[in-house]
């Protein structure tokens, strides 16, 4: 059987299941901080992650992330920038994916937010320094998020990230722009 490859990505692995989720990080460039959620339940219980959730029927990805951001953080952010899509492949099976976004806020929002805090039943929110998130010894951040952030801020709205897992262990995150493999993070 021949497999079509997109710069080493076996397309047979991706069945293009519906992208049913949204995910975002909220960033303050002035303080180099990112608002993260320490999840209270699976998946990723006890790990720092971005915010987001499942698309409702008839909802666009942008509408979904605006709603999810307000529900999970209390922040009413209207301007999110698309950063493409993340796909998950576990043991060769396509598990679907999520639309990726970033929003930028100013220092005043960070100072007035009052984190750490628990705004909803999803977990605890806190502003974390970007260098803390990316630190090589930090095991408290969701694995693929930490790797994806290496290129996330420069990624276009056409970016594709493919997280490959061997059982529950992250093997790699491949980053594509316009179908071209840009990097593989391990």
mmCIF file of C-alpha atoms in Angstrom:
data_model
loop_
_atom_site.group_PDB
_atom_site.id
_atom_site.type_symbol
_atom_site.label_atom_id
_atom_site.label_comp_id
_atom_site.label_asym_id
_atom_site.label_seq_id
_atom_site.Cartn_x
_atom_site.Cartn_y
_atom_site.Cartn_z
ATOM 1 C CA UNK A 1 0.000 0.000 0.000
ATOM 2 C CA UNK A 2 1.415 3.399 -0.874
ATOM 3 C CA UNK A 3 1.003 6.297 1.491
ATOM 4 C CA UNK A 4 0.894 9.885 0.280
ATOM 5 C CA UNK A 5 3.315 11.954 2.307
ATOM 6 C CA UNK A 6 3.189 15.648 3.058
ATOM 7 C CA UNK A 7 6.849 16.229 3.914
ATOM 8 C CA UNK A 8 6.983 13.087 6.077
ATOM 9 C CA UNK A 9 3.415 13.312 7.407
ATOM 10 C CA UNK A 10 1.638 10.074 6.498
ATOM 11 C CA UNK A 11 -1.711 11.369 5.247
ATOM 12 C CA UNK A 12 -3.223 7.905 5.728
ATOM 13 C CA UNK A 13 -3.036 8.572 9.460
ATOM 14 C CA UNK A 14 -5.245 11.650 9.173
ATOM 15 C CA UNK A 15 -8.827 10.844 8.292
ATOM 16 C CA UNK A 16 -9.755 14.495 8.663
ATOM 17 C CA UNK A 17 -12.277 13.961 11.399
ATOM 18 C CA UNK A 18 -14.200 17.062 12.289
ATOM 19 C CA UNK A 19 -12.252 19.744 14.079
ATOM 20 C CA UNK A 20 -14.658 20.104 16.982
ATOM 21 C CA UNK A 21 -12.799 22.227 19.540
ATOM 22 C CA UNK A 22 -11.241 25.651 19.981
ATOM 23 C CA UNK A 23 -8.196 26.560 22.056
ATOM 24 C CA UNK A 24 -6.498 29.860 22.838
ATOM 25 C CA UNK A 25 -3.948 31.574 24.949
ATOM 26 C CA UNK A 26 -4.356 35.114 26.215
ATOM 27 C CA UNK A 27 -1.057 36.995 26.179
ATOM 28 C CA UNK A 28 0.228 40.239 27.668
ATOM 29 C CA UNK A 29 3.279 41.234 25.639
ATOM 30 C CA UNK A 30 4.171 44.029 28.090
ATOM 31 C CA UNK A 31 4.702 41.557 30.941
ATOM 32 C CA UNK A 32 5.581 38.455 28.860
ATOM 33 C CA UNK A 33 2.758 36.607 30.606
ATOM 34 C CA UNK A 34 0.190 34.103 29.393
ATOM 35 C CA UNK A 35 -3.115 33.321 31.103
ATOM 36 C CA UNK A 36 -3.248 29.561 31.665
ATOM 37 C CA UNK A 37 -5.749 27.200 33.225
ATOM 38 C CA UNK A 38 -4.638 24.428 35.584
ATOM 39 C CA UNK A 39 -7.227 21.799 34.733
ATOM 40 C CA UNK A 40 -9.272 20.275 37.512
ATOM 41 C CA UNK A 41 -10.438 17.273 35.472
ATOM 42 C CA UNK A 42 -9.308 15.027 32.618
ATOM 43 C CA UNK A 43 -7.956 15.436 30.070
ATOM 44 C CA UNK A 44 -4.797 17.077 31.364
ATOM 45 C CA UNK A 45 -5.901 17.170 35.001
ATOM 46 C CA UNK A 46 -3.339 19.093 37.057
ATOM 47 C CA UNK A 47 -1.540 20.506 34.000
ATOM 48 C CA UNK A 48 -1.438 24.101 32.768
ATOM 49 C CA UNK A 49 -3.222 24.599 29.453
ATOM 50 C CA UNK A 50 -4.859 27.270 27.350
ATOM 51 C CA UNK A 51 -8.580 27.958 27.409
ATOM 52 C CA UNK A 52 -11.265 26.740 25.047
ATOM 53 C CA UNK A 53 -13.838 24.088 24.437
ATOM 54 C CA UNK A 54 -16.239 22.336 22.140
ATOM 55 C CA UNK A 55 -17.988 24.070 19.264
ATOM 56 C CA UNK A 56 -21.756 24.345 19.667
ATOM 57 C CA UNK A 57 -24.065 23.511 16.757
ATOM 58 C CA UNK A 58 -23.980 26.321 14.164
ATOM 59 C CA UNK A 59 -21.211 28.194 15.972
ATOM 60 C CA UNK A 60 -18.124 29.451 14.131
ATOM 61 C CA UNK A 61 -14.705 28.783 15.671
ATOM 62 C CA UNK A 62 -14.325 32.503 16.457
ATOM 63 C CA UNK A 63 -17.739 32.668 18.148
ATOM 64 C CA UNK A 64 -16.830 29.573 20.143
ATOM 65 C CA UNK A 65 -13.506 30.875 21.456
ATOM 66 C CA UNK A 66 -15.049 34.238 22.396
ATOM 67 C CA UNK A 67 -17.782 32.402 24.335
ATOM 68 C CA UNK A 68 -15.384 29.915 25.932
ATOM 69 C CA UNK A 69 -12.967 32.669 26.972
ATOM 70 C CA UNK A 70 -15.741 34.540 28.742
ATOM 71 C CA UNK A 71 -17.159 31.384 30.363
ATOM 72 C CA UNK A 72 -13.772 30.144 31.591
ATOM 73 C CA UNK A 73 -12.069 33.442 32.506
ATOM 74 C CA UNK A 74 -14.735 36.134 32.801
ATOM 75 C CA UNK A 75 -12.792 38.229 30.283
ATOM 76 C CA UNK A 76 -14.844 39.654 27.420
ATOM 77 C CA UNK A 77 -12.283 39.498 24.599
ATOM 78 C CA UNK A 78 -13.599 40.214 21.115
ATOM 79 C CA UNK A 79 -10.359 40.088 19.130
ATOM 80 C CA UNK A 80 -8.741 36.694 18.684
ATOM 81 C CA UNK A 81 -6.232 35.914 15.946
ATOM 82 C CA UNK A 82 -6.365 32.535 14.222
ATOM 83 C CA UNK A 83 -3.202 30.428 14.404
ATOM 84 C CA UNK A 84 -4.378 27.448 12.393
ATOM 85 C CA UNK A 85 -5.322 23.972 13.560
ATOM 86 C CA UNK A 86 -3.926 21.309 15.893
ATOM 87 C CA UNK A 87 -4.545 17.636 15.011
ATOM 88 C CA UNK A 88 -4.040 14.675 17.365
ATOM 89 C CA UNK A 89 -2.790 11.294 16.164
ATOM 90 C CA UNK A 90 -2.589 8.492 18.743
ATOM 91 C CA UNK A 91 -1.204 5.114 17.748
ATOM 92 C CA UNK A 92 -1.893 5.958 14.091
ATOM 93 C CA UNK A 93 -5.518 6.963 14.716
ATOM 94 C CA UNK A 94 -6.836 10.431 13.946
ATOM 95 C CA UNK A 95 -8.539 11.795 17.075
ATOM 96 C CA UNK A 96 -9.705 15.041 15.456
ATOM 97 C CA UNK A 97 -8.450 18.479 16.325
ATOM 98 C CA UNK A 98 -8.971 22.049 17.451
ATOM 99 C CA UNK A 99 -8.847 25.558 16.035
ATOM 100 C CA UNK A 100 -6.018 27.623 17.558
ATOM 101 C CA UNK A 101 -6.212 31.276 18.586
ATOM 102 C CA UNK A 102 -4.277 33.953 20.432
ATOM 103 C CA UNK A 103 -5.564 37.161 22.040
ATOM 104 C CA UNK A 104 -3.484 40.055 23.316
ATOM 105 C CA UNK A 105 -4.333 42.142 26.366
ATOM 106 C CA UNK A 106 -2.590 45.050 28.041
ATOM 107 C CA UNK A 107 -0.859 45.227 31.416
ATOM 108 C CA UNK A 108 -3.922 46.775 33.064
ATOM 109 C CA UNK A 109 -5.964 43.608 32.426
ATOM 110 C CA UNK A 110 -3.239 41.466 34.031
ATOM 111 C CA UNK A 111 -2.964 43.751 37.067
ATOM 112 C CA UNK A 112 -6.734 43.964 37.617
ATOM 113 C CA UNK A 113 -7.503 40.301 36.979
ATOM 114 C CA UNK A 114 -6.511 39.101 40.431
ATOM 115 C CA UNK A 115 -4.993 35.743 39.559
ATOM 116 C CA UNK A 116 -4.493 33.084 40.665
ATOM 117 C CA UNK A 117 -8.201 32.526 40.863
ATOM 118 C CA UNK A 118 -10.890 29.995 40.240
ATOM 119 C CA UNK A 119 -13.483 31.550 37.966
ATOM 120 C CA UNK A 120 -15.326 28.410 36.855
ATOM 121 C CA UNK A 121 -15.337 24.684 37.525
ATOM 122 C CA UNK A 122 -12.622 24.044 34.894
ATOM 123 C CA UNK A 123 -9.725 24.838 37.237
ATOM 124 C CA UNK A 124 -7.411 27.577 38.495
ATOM 125 C CA UNK A 125 -6.357 30.479 36.274
ATOM 126 C CA UNK A 126 -3.025 32.248 36.601
ATOM 127 C CA UNK A 127 -0.707 34.469 34.593
ATOM 128 C CA UNK A 128 2.533 32.618 33.879
ATOM 129 C CA UNK A 129 5.748 34.060 32.464
ATOM 130 C CA UNK A 130 6.533 32.746 28.994
ATOM 131 C CA UNK A 131 10.060 31.721 30.004
ATOM 132 C CA UNK A 132 8.566 29.674 32.886
ATOM 133 C CA UNK A 133 6.162 27.949 30.482
ATOM 134 C CA UNK A 134 8.959 27.070 28.057
ATOM 135 C CA UNK A 135 11.567 26.074 30.664
ATOM 136 C CA UNK A 136 12.991 22.647 29.801
ATOM 137 C CA UNK A 137 12.474 21.338 33.343
ATOM 138 C CA UNK A 138 8.847 22.477 33.566
ATOM 139 C CA UNK A 139 6.671 19.353 33.476
ATOM 140 C CA UNK A 140 3.502 21.127 34.624
ATOM 141 C CA UNK A 141 2.440 22.429 31.202
ATOM 142 C CA UNK A 142 0.583 20.223 28.705
ATOM 143 C CA UNK A 143 3.327 18.640 26.580
ATOM 144 C CA UNK A 144 2.150 19.609 23.094
ATOM 145 C CA UNK A 145 1.357 23.175 24.195
ATOM 146 C CA UNK A 146 4.885 23.693 25.456
ATOM 147 C CA UNK A 147 6.352 22.438 22.165
ATOM 148 C CA UNK A 148 3.865 24.278 19.947
ATOM 149 C CA UNK A 149 4.674 27.625 21.561
ATOM 150 C CA UNK A 150 8.118 27.512 19.914
ATOM 151 C CA UNK A 151 6.499 28.697 16.667
ATOM 152 C CA UNK A 152 2.971 29.654 17.707
ATOM 153 C CA UNK A 153 3.351 33.440 17.766
ATOM 154 C CA UNK A 154 4.775 33.583 14.237
ATOM 155 C CA UNK A 155 2.380 30.955 12.830
ATOM 156 C CA UNK A 156 -0.186 31.988 10.234
ATOM 157 C CA UNK A 157 -3.883 31.222 10.216
ATOM 158 C CA UNK A 158 -3.039 28.393 7.789
ATOM 159 C CA UNK A 159 -0.665 26.637 10.213
ATOM 160 C CA UNK A 160 -1.132 22.973 10.996
ATOM 161 C CA UNK A 161 0.280 21.328 14.105
ATOM 162 C CA UNK A 162 0.160 17.535 14.306
ATOM 163 C CA UNK A 163 0.678 16.049 17.771
ATOM 164 C CA UNK A 164 1.613 12.367 17.559
ATOM 165 C CA UNK A 165 1.220 10.142 20.603
ATOM 166 C CA UNK A 166 2.394 6.634 21.378
ATOM 167 C CA UNK A 167 -0.368 5.552 23.741
ATOM 168 C CA UNK A 168 -0.509 8.530 26.154
ATOM 169 C CA UNK A 169 3.070 9.717 25.613
ATOM 170 C CA UNK A 170 3.745 12.616 23.247
ATOM 171 C CA UNK A 171 6.163 11.565 20.515
ATOM 172 C CA UNK A 172 6.360 14.784 18.471
ATOM 173 C CA UNK A 173 4.638 17.938 17.297
ATOM 174 C CA UNK A 174 5.074 18.662 13.589
ATOM 175 C CA UNK A 175 4.531 22.246 12.425
ATOM 176 C CA UNK A 176 3.405 22.941 8.848
ATOM 177 C CA UNK A 177 2.782 26.191 6.959
ATOM 178 C CA UNK A 178 0.872 25.940 3.668
ATOM 179 C CA UNK A 179 1.525 22.184 3.597
ATOM 180 C CA UNK A 180 5.289 22.569 4.030
ATOM 181 C CA UNK A 181 6.967 20.989 7.034
ATOM 182 C CA UNK A 182 8.638 23.787 8.988
ATOM 183 C CA UNK A 183 9.811 21.927 12.098
ATOM 184 C CA UNK A 184 9.322 18.847 14.243
ATOM 185 C CA UNK A 185 9.495 19.300 18.012
ATOM 186 C CA UNK A 186 10.276 16.332 20.239
#
